[in-house]
Amino acid sequence: METNEEGKAEKFFKEFGKKMDQFLVEVKDAGTRAEADLQLKYEELKAAAEKLKKEAENKERWKEVEISLKKAGSELENAFKSAFKKKENS
């Protein structure tokens, strides 16, 4: 009876070991894939940062944007004043 119990325990640990080995292989593969994905995302972000840096260096373009935003802000201010001013004849 004792030998039978030892056989079951050995079989259990043998199967457990195989499953752990397989699990570690899968974890390693997942880590490799995740690393590759992160590297790709990093490269994309780096490229986007370079593009933004080049656009920021174009002062004339940003000056036009600034002027347009100031104009839009002024028009929005006038719209609010018109919408919320009290009627003078009331």
Coordinates of C-alpha atoms in Angstrom, one line a residue:
M1 CA 0.0 0.0 0.0
E2 CA 2.8 2.4 0.9
T3 CA 4.5 1.8 -2.5
N4 CA 1.3 2.6 -4.3
E5 CA 1.0 5.9 -2.4
E6 CA 4.7 6.7 -3.3
G7 CA 3.9 5.9 -6.9
K8 CA 0.9 8.3 -6.9
A9 CA 3.0 11.1 -5.3
E10 CA 5.8 10.6 -7.8
K11 CA 3.4 10.6 -10.7
F12 CA 1.8 13.8 -9.3
F13 CA 5.1 15.6 -8.9
K14 CA 6.3 14.4 -12.3
E15 CA 3.1 15.8 -14.0
F16 CA 3.3 18.9 -11.9
G17 CA 6.9 19.4 -13.0
K18 CA 6.0 19.0 -16.7
K19 CA 3.2 21.5 -16.3
M20 CA 5.5 24.0 -14.6
D21 CA 8.0 23.6 -17.3
Q22 CA 5.3 24.3 -20.0
F23 CA 4.0 27.2 -18.0
L24 CA 7.5 28.8 -17.8
V25 CA 8.0 28.4 -21.5
E26 CA 4.6 30.1 -22.1
V27 CA 5.5 32.9 -19.7
K28 CA 8.8 33.5 -21.4
D29 CA 7.1 33.6 -24.8
A30 CA 4.5 36.0 -23.5
G31 CA 7.3 38.2 -22.0
T32 CA 9.1 38.2 -25.4
R33 CA 5.9 39.2 -27.2
A34 CA 5.1 41.9 -24.7
E35 CA 8.7 43.3 -24.9
A36 CA 8.4 43.4 -28.7
D37 CA 5.0 45.2 -28.5
L38 CA 6.4 47.7 -26.0
Q39 CA 9.5 48.3 -28.2
L40 CA 7.2 49.0 -31.1
K41 CA 5.0 51.4 -29.1
Y42 CA 8.2 53.2 -27.8
E43 CA 9.4 53.6 -31.4
E44 CA 6.0 55.0 -32.4
L45 CA 6.0 57.5 -29.5
K46 CA 9.6 58.5 -30.3
A47 CA 8.6 59.2 -33.9
A48 CA 5.5 61.2 -32.8
A49 CA 7.7 63.2 -30.5
E50 CA 10.1 64.0 -33.3
K51 CA 7.3 65.1 -35.5
L52 CA 5.8 67.3 -32.8
K53 CA 9.3 68.8 -32.1
K54 CA 9.7 69.7 -35.8
E55 CA 6.2 71.2 -35.9
A56 CA 6.9 73.3 -32.8
E57 CA 10.1 74.6 -34.4
N58 CA 7.9 76.1 -37.2
K59 CA 7.3 79.4 -35.5
E60 CA 5.4 81.0 -38.3
R61 CA 2.8 78.2 -38.3
W62 CA 2.3 78.5 -34.6
K63 CA 2.0 82.3 -34.8
E64 CA -0.9 81.8 -37.2
V65 CA -2.5 79.3 -34.8
E66 CA -2.1 81.8 -32.0
I67 CA -3.7 84.6 -34.0
S68 CA -6.6 82.3 -34.9
L69 CA -7.1 81.2 -31.3
K70 CA -7.1 84.8 -30.1
K71 CA -9.7 85.7 -32.8
A72 CA -11.9 82.8 -31.8
G73 CA -11.6 83.7 -28.1
S74 CA -12.6 87.3 -28.9
E75 CA -15.6 86.1 -30.9
L76 CA -16.6 83.7 -28.1
E77 CA -16.4 86.5 -25.6
N78 CA -18.6 88.7 -27.8
A79 CA -21.1 85.9 -28.1
F80 CA -21.3 85.4 -24.3
K81 CA -21.7 89.2 -23.8
S82 CA -24.5 89.2 -26.3
A83 CA -26.2 86.2 -24.9
F84 CA -26.1 87.3 -21.3
K85 CA -26.3 91.0 -21.3
K86 CA -29.4 92.5 -19.7
K87 CA -31.9 94.2 -21.9
E88 CA -31.4 98.0 -21.5
N89 CA -35.0 98.8 -22.0
S90 CA -36.3 96.5 -19.2

